[in-house]
PDB file of C-alpha atoms in Angstrom:
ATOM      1  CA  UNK A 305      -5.548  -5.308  98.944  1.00  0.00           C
ATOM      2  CA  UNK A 306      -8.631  -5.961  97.141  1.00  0.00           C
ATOM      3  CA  UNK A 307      -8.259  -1.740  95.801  1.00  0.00           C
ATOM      4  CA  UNK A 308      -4.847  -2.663  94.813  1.00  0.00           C
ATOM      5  CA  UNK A 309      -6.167  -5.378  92.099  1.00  0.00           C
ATOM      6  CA  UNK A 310      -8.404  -2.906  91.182  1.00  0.00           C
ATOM      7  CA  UNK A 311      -6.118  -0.392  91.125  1.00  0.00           C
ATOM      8  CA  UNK A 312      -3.726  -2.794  88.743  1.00  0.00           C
ATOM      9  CA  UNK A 313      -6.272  -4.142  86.682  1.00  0.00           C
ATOM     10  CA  UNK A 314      -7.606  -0.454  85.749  1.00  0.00           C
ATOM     11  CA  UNK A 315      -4.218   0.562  84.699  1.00  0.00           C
ATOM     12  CA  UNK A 316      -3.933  -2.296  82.351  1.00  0.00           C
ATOM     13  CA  UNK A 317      -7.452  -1.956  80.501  1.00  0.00           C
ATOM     14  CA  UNK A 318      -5.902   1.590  80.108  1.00  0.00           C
ATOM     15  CA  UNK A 319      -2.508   0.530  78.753  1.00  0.00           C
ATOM     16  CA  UNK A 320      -4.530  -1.623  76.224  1.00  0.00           C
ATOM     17  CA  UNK A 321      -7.135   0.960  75.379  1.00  0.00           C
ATOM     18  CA  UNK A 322      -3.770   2.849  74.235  1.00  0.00           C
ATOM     19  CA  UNK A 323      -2.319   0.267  72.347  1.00  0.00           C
ATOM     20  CA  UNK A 324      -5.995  -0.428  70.621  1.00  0.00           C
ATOM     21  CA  UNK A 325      -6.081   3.617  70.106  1.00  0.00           C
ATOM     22  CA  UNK A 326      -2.532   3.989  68.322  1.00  0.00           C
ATOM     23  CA  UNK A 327      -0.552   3.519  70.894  1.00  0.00           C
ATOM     24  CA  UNK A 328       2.346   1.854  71.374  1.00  0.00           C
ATOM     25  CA  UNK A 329       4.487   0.881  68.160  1.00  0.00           C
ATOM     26  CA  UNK A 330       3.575   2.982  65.523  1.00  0.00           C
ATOM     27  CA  UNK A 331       1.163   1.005  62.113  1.00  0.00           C
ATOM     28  CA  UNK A 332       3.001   0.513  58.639  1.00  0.00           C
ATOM     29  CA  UNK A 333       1.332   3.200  56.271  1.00  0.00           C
ATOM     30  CA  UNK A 334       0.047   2.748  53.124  1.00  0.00           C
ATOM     31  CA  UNK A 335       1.982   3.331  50.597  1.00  0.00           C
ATOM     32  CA  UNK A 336       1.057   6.671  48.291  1.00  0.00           C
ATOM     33  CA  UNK A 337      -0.373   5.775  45.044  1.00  0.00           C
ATOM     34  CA  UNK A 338       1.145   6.834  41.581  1.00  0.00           C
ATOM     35  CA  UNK A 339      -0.784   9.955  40.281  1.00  0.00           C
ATOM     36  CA  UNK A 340      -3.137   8.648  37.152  1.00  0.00           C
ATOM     37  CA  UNK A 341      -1.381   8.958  34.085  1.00  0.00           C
ATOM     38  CA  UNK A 342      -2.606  11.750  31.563  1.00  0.00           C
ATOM     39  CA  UNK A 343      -4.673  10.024  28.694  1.00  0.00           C
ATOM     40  CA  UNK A 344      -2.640  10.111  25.387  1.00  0.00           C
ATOM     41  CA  UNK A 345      -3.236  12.905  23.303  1.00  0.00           C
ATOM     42  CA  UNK A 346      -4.735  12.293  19.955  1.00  0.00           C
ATOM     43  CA  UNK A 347      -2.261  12.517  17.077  1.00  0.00           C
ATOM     44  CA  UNK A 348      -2.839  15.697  15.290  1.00  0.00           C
ATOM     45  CA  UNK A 349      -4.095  15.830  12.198  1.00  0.00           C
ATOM     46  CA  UNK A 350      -1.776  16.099   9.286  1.00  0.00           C
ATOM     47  CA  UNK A 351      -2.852  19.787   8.018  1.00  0.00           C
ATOM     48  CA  UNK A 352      -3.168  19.608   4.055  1.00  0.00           C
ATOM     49  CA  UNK A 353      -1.889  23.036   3.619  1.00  0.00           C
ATOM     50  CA  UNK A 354       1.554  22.033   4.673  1.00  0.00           C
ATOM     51  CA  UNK A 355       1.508  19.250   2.606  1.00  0.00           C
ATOM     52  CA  UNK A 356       4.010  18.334  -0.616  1.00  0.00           C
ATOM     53  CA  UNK A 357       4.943  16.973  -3.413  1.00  0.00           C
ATOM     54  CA  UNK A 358       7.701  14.668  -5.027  1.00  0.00           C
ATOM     55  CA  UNK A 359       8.081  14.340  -8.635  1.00  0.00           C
ATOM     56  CA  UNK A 360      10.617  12.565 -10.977  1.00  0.00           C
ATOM     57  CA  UNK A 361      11.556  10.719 -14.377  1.00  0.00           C
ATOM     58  CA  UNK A 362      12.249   6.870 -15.088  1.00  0.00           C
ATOM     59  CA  UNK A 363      15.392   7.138 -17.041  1.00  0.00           C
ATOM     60  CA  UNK A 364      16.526   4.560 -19.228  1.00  0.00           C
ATOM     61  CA  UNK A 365      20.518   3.725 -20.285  1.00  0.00           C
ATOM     62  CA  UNK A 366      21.366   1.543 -23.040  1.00  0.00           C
ATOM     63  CA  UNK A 367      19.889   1.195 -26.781  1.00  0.00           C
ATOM     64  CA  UNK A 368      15.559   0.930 -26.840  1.00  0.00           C
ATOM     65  CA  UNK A 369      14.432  -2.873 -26.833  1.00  0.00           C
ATOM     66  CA  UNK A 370      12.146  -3.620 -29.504  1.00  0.00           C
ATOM     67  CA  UNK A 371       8.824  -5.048 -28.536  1.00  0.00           C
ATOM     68  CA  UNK A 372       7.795  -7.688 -29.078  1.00  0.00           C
ATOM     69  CA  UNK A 373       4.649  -8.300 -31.468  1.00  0.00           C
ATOM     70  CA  UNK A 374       2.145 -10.673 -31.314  1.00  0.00           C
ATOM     71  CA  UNK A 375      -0.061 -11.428 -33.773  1.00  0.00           C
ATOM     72  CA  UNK A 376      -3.563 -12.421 -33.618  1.00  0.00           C
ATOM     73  CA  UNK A 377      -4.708 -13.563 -36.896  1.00  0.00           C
ATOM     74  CA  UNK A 378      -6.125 -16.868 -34.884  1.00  0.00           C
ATOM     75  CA  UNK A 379      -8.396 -14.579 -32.232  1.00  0.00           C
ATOM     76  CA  UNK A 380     -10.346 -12.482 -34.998  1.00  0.00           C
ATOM     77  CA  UNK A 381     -12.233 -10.704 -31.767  1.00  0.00           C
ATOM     78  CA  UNK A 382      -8.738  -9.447 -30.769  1.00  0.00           C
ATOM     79  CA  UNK A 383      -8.300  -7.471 -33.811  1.00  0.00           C
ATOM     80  CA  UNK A 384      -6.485  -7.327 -36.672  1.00  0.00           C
ATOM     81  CA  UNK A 385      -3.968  -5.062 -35.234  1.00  0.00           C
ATOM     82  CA  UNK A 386      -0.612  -6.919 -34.296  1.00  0.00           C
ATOM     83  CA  UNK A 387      -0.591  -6.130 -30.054  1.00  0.00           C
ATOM     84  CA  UNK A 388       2.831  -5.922 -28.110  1.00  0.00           C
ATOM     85  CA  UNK A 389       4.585  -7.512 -25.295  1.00  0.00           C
ATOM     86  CA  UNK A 390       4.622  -4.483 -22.673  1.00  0.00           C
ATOM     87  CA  UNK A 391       7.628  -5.740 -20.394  1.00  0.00           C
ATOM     88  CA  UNK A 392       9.770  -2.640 -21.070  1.00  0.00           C
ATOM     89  CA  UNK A 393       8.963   0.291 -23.063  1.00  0.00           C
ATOM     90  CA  UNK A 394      10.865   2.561 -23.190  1.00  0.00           C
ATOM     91  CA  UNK A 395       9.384   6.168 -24.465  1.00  0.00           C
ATOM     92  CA  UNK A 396      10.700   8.402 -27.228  1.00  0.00           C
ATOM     93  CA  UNK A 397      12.498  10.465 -25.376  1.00  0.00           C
ATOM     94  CA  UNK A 398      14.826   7.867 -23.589  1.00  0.00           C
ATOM     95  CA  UNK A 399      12.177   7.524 -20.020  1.00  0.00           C
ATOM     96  CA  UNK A 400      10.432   4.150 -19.319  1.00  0.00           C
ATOM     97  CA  UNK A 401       7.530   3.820 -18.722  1.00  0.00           C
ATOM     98  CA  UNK A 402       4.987   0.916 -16.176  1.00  0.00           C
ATOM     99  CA  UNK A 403       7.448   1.952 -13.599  1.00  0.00           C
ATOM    100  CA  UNK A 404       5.496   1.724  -9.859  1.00  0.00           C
ATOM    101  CA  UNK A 405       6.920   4.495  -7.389  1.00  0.00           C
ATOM    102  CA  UNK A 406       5.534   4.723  -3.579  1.00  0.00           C
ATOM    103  CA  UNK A 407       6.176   5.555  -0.299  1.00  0.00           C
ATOM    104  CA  UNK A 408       7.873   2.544   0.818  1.00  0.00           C
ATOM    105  CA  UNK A 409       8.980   4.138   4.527  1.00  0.00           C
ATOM    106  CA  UNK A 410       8.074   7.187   6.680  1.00  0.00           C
ATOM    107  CA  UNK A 411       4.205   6.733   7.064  1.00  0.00           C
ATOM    108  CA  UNK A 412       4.631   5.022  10.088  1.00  0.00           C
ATOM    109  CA  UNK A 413       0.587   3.951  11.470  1.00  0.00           C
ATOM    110  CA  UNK A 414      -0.928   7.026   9.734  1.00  0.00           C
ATOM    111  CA  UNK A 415      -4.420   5.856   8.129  1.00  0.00           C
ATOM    112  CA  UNK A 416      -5.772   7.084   4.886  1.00  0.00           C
ATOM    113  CA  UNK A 417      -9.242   7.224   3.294  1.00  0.00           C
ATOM    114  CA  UNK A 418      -9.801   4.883   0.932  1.00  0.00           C
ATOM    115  CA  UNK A 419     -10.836   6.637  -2.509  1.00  0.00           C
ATOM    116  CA  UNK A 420     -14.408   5.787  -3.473  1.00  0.00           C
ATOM    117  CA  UNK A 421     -13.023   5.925  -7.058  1.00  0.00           C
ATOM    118  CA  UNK A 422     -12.106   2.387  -7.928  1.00  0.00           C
ATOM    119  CA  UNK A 423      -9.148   1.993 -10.222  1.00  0.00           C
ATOM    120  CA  UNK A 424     -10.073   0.440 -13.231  1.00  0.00           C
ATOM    121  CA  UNK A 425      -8.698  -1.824 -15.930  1.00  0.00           C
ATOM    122  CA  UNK A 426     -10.520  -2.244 -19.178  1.00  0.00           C
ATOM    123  CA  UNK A 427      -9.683  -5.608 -21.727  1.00  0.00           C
ATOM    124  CA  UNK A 428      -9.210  -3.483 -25.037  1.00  0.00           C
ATOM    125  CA  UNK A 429      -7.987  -5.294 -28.058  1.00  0.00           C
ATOM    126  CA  UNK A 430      -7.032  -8.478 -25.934  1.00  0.00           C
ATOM    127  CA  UNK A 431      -4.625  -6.383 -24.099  1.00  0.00           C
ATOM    128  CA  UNK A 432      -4.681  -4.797 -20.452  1.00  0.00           C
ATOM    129  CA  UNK A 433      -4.833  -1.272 -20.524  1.00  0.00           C
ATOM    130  CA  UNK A 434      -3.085   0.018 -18.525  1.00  0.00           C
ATOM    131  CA  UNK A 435      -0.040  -2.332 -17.889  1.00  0.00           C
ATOM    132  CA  UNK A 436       0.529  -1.482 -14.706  1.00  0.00           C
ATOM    133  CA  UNK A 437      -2.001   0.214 -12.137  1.00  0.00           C
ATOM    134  CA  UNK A 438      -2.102   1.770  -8.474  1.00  0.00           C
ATOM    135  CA  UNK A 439      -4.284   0.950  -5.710  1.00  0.00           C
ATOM    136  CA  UNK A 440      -5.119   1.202  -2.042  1.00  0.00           C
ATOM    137  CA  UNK A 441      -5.944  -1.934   0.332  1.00  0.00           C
ATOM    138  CA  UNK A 442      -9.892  -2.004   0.179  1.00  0.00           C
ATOM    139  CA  UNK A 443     -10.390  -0.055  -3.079  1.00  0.00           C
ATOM    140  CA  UNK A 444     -12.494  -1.481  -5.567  1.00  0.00           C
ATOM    141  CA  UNK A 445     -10.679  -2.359  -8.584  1.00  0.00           C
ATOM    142  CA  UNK A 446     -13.384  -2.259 -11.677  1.00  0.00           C
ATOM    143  CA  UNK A 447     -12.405  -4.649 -14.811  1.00  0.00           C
ATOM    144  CA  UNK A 448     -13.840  -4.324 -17.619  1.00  0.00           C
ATOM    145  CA  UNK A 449     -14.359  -6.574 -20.879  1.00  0.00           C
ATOM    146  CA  UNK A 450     -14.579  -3.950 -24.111  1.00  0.00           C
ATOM    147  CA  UNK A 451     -13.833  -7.302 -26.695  1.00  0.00           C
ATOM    148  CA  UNK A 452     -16.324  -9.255 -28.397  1.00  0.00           C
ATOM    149  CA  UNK A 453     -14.615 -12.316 -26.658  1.00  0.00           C
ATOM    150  CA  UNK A 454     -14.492 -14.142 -23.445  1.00  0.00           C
ATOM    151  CA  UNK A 455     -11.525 -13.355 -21.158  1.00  0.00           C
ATOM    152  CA  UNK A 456     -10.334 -14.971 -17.777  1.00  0.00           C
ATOM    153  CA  UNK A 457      -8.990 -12.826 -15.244  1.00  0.00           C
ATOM    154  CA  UNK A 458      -6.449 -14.519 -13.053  1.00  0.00           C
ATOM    155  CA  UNK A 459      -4.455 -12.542 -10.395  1.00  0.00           C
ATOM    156  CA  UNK A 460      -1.973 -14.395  -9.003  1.00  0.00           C
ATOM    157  CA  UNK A 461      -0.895 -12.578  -5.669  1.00  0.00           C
ATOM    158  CA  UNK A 462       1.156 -13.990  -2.483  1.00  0.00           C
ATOM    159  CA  UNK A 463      -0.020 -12.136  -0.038  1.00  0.00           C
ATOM    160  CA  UNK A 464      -3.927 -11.641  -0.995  1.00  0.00           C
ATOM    161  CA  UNK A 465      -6.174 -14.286  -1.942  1.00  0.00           C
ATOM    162  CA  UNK A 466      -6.253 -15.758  -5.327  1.00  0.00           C
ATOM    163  CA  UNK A 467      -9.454 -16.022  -7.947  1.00  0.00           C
ATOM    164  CA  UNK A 468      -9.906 -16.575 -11.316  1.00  0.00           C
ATOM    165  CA  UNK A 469     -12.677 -15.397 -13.174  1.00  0.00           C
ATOM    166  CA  UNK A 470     -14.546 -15.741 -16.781  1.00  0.00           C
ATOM    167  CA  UNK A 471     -16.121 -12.608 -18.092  1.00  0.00           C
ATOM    168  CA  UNK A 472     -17.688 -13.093 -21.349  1.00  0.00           C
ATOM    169  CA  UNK A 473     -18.556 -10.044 -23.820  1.00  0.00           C
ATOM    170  CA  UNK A 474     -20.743  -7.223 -22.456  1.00  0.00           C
ATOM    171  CA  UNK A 475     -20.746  -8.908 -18.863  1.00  0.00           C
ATOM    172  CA  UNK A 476     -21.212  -6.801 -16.114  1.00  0.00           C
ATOM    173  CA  UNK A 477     -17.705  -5.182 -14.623  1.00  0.00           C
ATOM    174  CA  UNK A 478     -15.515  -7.728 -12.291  1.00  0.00           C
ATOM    175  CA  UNK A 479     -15.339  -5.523  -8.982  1.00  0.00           C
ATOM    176  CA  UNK A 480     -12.870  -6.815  -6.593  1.00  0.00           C
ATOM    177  CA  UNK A 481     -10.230  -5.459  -3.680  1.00  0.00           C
ATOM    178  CA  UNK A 482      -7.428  -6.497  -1.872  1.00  0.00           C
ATOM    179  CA  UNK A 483      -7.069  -6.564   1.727  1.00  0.00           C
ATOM    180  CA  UNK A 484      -2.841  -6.880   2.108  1.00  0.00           C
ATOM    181  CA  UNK A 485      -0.436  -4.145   0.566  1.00  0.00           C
ATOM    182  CA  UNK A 486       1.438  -6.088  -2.223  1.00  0.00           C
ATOM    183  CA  UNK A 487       4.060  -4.787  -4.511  1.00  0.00           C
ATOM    184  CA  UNK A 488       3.108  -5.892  -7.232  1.00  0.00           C
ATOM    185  CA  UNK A 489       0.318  -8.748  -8.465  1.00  0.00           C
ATOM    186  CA  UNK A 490       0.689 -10.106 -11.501  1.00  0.00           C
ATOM    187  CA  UNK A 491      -3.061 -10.837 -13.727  1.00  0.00           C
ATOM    188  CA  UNK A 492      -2.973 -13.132 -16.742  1.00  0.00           C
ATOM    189  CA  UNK A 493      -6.164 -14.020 -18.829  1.00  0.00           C
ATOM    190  CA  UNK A 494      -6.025 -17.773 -18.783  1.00  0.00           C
ATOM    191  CA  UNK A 495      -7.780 -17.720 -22.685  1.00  0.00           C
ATOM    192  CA  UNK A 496      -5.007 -15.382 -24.160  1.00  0.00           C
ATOM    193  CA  UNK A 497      -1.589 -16.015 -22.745  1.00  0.00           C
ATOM    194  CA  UNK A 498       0.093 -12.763 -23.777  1.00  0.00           C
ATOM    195  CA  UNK A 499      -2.204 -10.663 -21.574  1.00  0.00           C
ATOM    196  CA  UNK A 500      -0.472  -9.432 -18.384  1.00  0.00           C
ATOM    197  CA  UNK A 501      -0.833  -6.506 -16.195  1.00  0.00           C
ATOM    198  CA  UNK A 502       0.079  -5.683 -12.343  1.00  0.00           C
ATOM    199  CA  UNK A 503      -1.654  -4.682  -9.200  1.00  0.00           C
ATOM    200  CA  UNK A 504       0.248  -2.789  -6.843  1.00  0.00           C
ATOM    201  CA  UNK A 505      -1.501  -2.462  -3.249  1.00  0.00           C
ATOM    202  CA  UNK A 506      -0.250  -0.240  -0.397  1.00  0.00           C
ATOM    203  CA  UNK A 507      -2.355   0.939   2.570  1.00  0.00           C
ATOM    204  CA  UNK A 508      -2.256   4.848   1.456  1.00  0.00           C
ATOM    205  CA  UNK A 509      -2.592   6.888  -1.441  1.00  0.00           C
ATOM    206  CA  UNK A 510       1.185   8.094  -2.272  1.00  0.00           C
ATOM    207  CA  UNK A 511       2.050   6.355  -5.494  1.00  0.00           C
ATOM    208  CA  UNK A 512       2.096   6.682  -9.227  1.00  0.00           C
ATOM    209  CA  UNK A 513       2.905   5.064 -12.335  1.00  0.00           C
ATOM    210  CA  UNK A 514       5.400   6.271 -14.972  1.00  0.00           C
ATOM    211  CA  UNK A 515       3.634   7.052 -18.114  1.00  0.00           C
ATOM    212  CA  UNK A 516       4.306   8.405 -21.958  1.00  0.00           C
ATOM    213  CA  UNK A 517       6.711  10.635 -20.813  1.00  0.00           C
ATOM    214  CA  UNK A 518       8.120   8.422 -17.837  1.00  0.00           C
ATOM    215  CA  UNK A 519       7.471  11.281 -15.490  1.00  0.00           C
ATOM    216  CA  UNK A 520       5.186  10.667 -11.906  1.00  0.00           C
ATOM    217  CA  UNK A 521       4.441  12.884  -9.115  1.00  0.00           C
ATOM    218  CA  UNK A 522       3.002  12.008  -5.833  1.00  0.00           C
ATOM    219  CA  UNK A 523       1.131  15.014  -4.163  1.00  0.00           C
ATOM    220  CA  UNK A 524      -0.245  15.450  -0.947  1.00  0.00           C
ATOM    221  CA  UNK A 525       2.440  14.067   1.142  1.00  0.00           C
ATOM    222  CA  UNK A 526       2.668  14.970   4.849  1.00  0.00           C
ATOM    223  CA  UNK A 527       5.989  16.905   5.694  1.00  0.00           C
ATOM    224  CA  UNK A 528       8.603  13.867   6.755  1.00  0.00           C
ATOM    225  CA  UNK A 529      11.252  11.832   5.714  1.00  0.00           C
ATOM    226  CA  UNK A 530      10.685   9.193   3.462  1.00  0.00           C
ATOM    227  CA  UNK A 531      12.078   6.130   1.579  1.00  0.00           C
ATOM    228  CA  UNK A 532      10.441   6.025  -2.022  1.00  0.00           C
ATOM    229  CA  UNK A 533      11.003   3.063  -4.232  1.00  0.00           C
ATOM    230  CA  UNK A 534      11.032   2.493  -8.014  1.00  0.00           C
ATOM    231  CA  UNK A 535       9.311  -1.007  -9.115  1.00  0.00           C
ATOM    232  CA  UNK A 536       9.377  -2.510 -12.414  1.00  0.00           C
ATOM    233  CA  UNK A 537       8.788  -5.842 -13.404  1.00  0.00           C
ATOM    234  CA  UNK A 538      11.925  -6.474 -15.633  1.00  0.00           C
ATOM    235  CA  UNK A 539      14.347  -4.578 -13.352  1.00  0.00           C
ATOM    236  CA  UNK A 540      15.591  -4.729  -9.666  1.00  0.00           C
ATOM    237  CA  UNK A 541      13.816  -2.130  -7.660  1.00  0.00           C
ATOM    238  CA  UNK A 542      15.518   1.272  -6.538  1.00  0.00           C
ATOM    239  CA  UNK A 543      15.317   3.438  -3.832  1.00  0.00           C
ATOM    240  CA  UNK A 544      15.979   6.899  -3.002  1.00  0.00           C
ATOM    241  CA  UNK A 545      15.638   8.640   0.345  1.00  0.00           C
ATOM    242  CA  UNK A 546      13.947  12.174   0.529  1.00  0.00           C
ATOM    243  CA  UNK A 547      13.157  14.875   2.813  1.00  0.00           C
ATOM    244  CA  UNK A 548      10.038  16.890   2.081  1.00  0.00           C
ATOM    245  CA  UNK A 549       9.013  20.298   3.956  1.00  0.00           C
ATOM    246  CA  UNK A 550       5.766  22.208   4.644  1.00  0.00           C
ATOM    247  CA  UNK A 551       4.610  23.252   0.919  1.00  0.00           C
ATOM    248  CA  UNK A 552       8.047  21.308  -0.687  1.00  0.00           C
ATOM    249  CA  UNK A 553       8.529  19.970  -4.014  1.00  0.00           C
ATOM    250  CA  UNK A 554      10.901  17.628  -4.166  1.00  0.00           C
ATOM    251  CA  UNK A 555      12.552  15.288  -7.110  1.00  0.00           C
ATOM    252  CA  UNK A 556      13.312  11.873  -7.064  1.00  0.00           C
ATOM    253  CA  UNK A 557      14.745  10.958 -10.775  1.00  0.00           C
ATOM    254  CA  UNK A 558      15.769   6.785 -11.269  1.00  0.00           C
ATOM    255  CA  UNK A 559      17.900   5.407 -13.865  1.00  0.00           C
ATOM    256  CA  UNK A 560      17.581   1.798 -14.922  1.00  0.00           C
ATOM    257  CA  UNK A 561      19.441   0.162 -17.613  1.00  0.00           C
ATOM    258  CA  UNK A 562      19.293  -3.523 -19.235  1.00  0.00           C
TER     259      UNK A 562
END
């Protein structure tokens, strides 16, 4: 009897070494991990040989405004020179001019340099010259002060910070920058009312400025599709949508009219 126990007991010990071993009902697995996902290639490099180029005119319909004139026989540091109200001028041969064209859409996140040439406006005469200039977020923008008389620059942006400033004759050059894209910020000299002229900020280089023949171009574009937009400060803005391919000139003309 006593070997029989035995007997029994050794059997059991056995069945549970089993169990303990793998025996028995079979163990849940572990699921199988999801493969590592490949790190995200780095975008590639837009490749300046491929790049283009749009270029256009600022037409303008209806009979040429006059300008305004405004005399400064009461400022004798202005000059003696009558200066004009720049709002719209509109060129000889029938173009405006001050109009702002950039890249509006079609960038997407692509980051540009910022030019270490700052874009400059110089106080000539009591007037801003030029009306109407283009610059990247973070560029220095240089003002200078060529009268014998104290001026006050005062831009007056919404979506950058606004300062006003005194700059007296032969001070040093105003250097300042904007960190928002705006389109566009008005400056006024808070001394001589007449003065305006416009800021426009975007985060890349790809804009221009209609000039004495109301002609711009914008070079160096990456191939793409893009939405380009006419600005002036009189007018409601335009836009125009334009392919450009690998080494493609493209025109973009705009017609306003009063």
């Amino acid at each position: 009897m006593f070997r029989l126990r035995l007997l029994g007991l050794s059997t059991l010990s056995l069945g549970l070494m089993l169990v303990g071993c793998g025996g028995g009902e079979k163990a849940a697995e572990k699921p199988a991990e999801a493969p590592a996902a490949a790190p995200a290639a780095p975008a590639a490099a837009d490749d300046p040989a491929t790049a283009g180029e749009i270029t256009g005119k600022i037409s303008f319909e209806g009979a040429k405004p006059k300008m305004a004139a405004i005399r400064m026989d009461a400022v004798p540091a202005c000059g003696k020179e009558p200066t004009f109200v720049e709002e719209v001028v509109v060129n000889d041969n029938g173009t405006l001019r001050n109009v702002y064209v950039y890249v509006k859409e079609g960038l997407g996140d692509k980051s540009f340099p910022v030019p270490a040439e700052p874009a400059t406006i110089d106080q000539k005469g009591c007037t801003y010259h030029p009306h109407v200039i283009a610059a990247m977020v973070g560029q220095k923008i240089k003002i200078k002060n060529s009268d014998p008389t104290n001026h006050n620059v005062h831009p007056l942006p919404t979506q950058n910070r606004e300062w006003n400033q005194s700059q007296p004759p032969n001070a040093a050059d105003l250097e300042e920058s904007f960190p928002r894209p705006e389109v566009a910020i008005p400056v006024k000299c808070n001394v001589h009312p007449w003065m305006k002229a416009y800021i426009a900020v975007q985060k890349h280089p790809f804009h221009a400025v209609s000039g004495p023949d109301g002609s711009f171009s914008i070079k160096g574009l990456p191939p793409g599709d893009y939405t380009i937009e006419a600005w002036h400060e009189k007018f409601p803005a335009q836009t125009l949508k334009v392919t450009v391919g690998p080494k493609e000139t493209k025109t973009a003309d705009f017609s306003f009219k009063d």
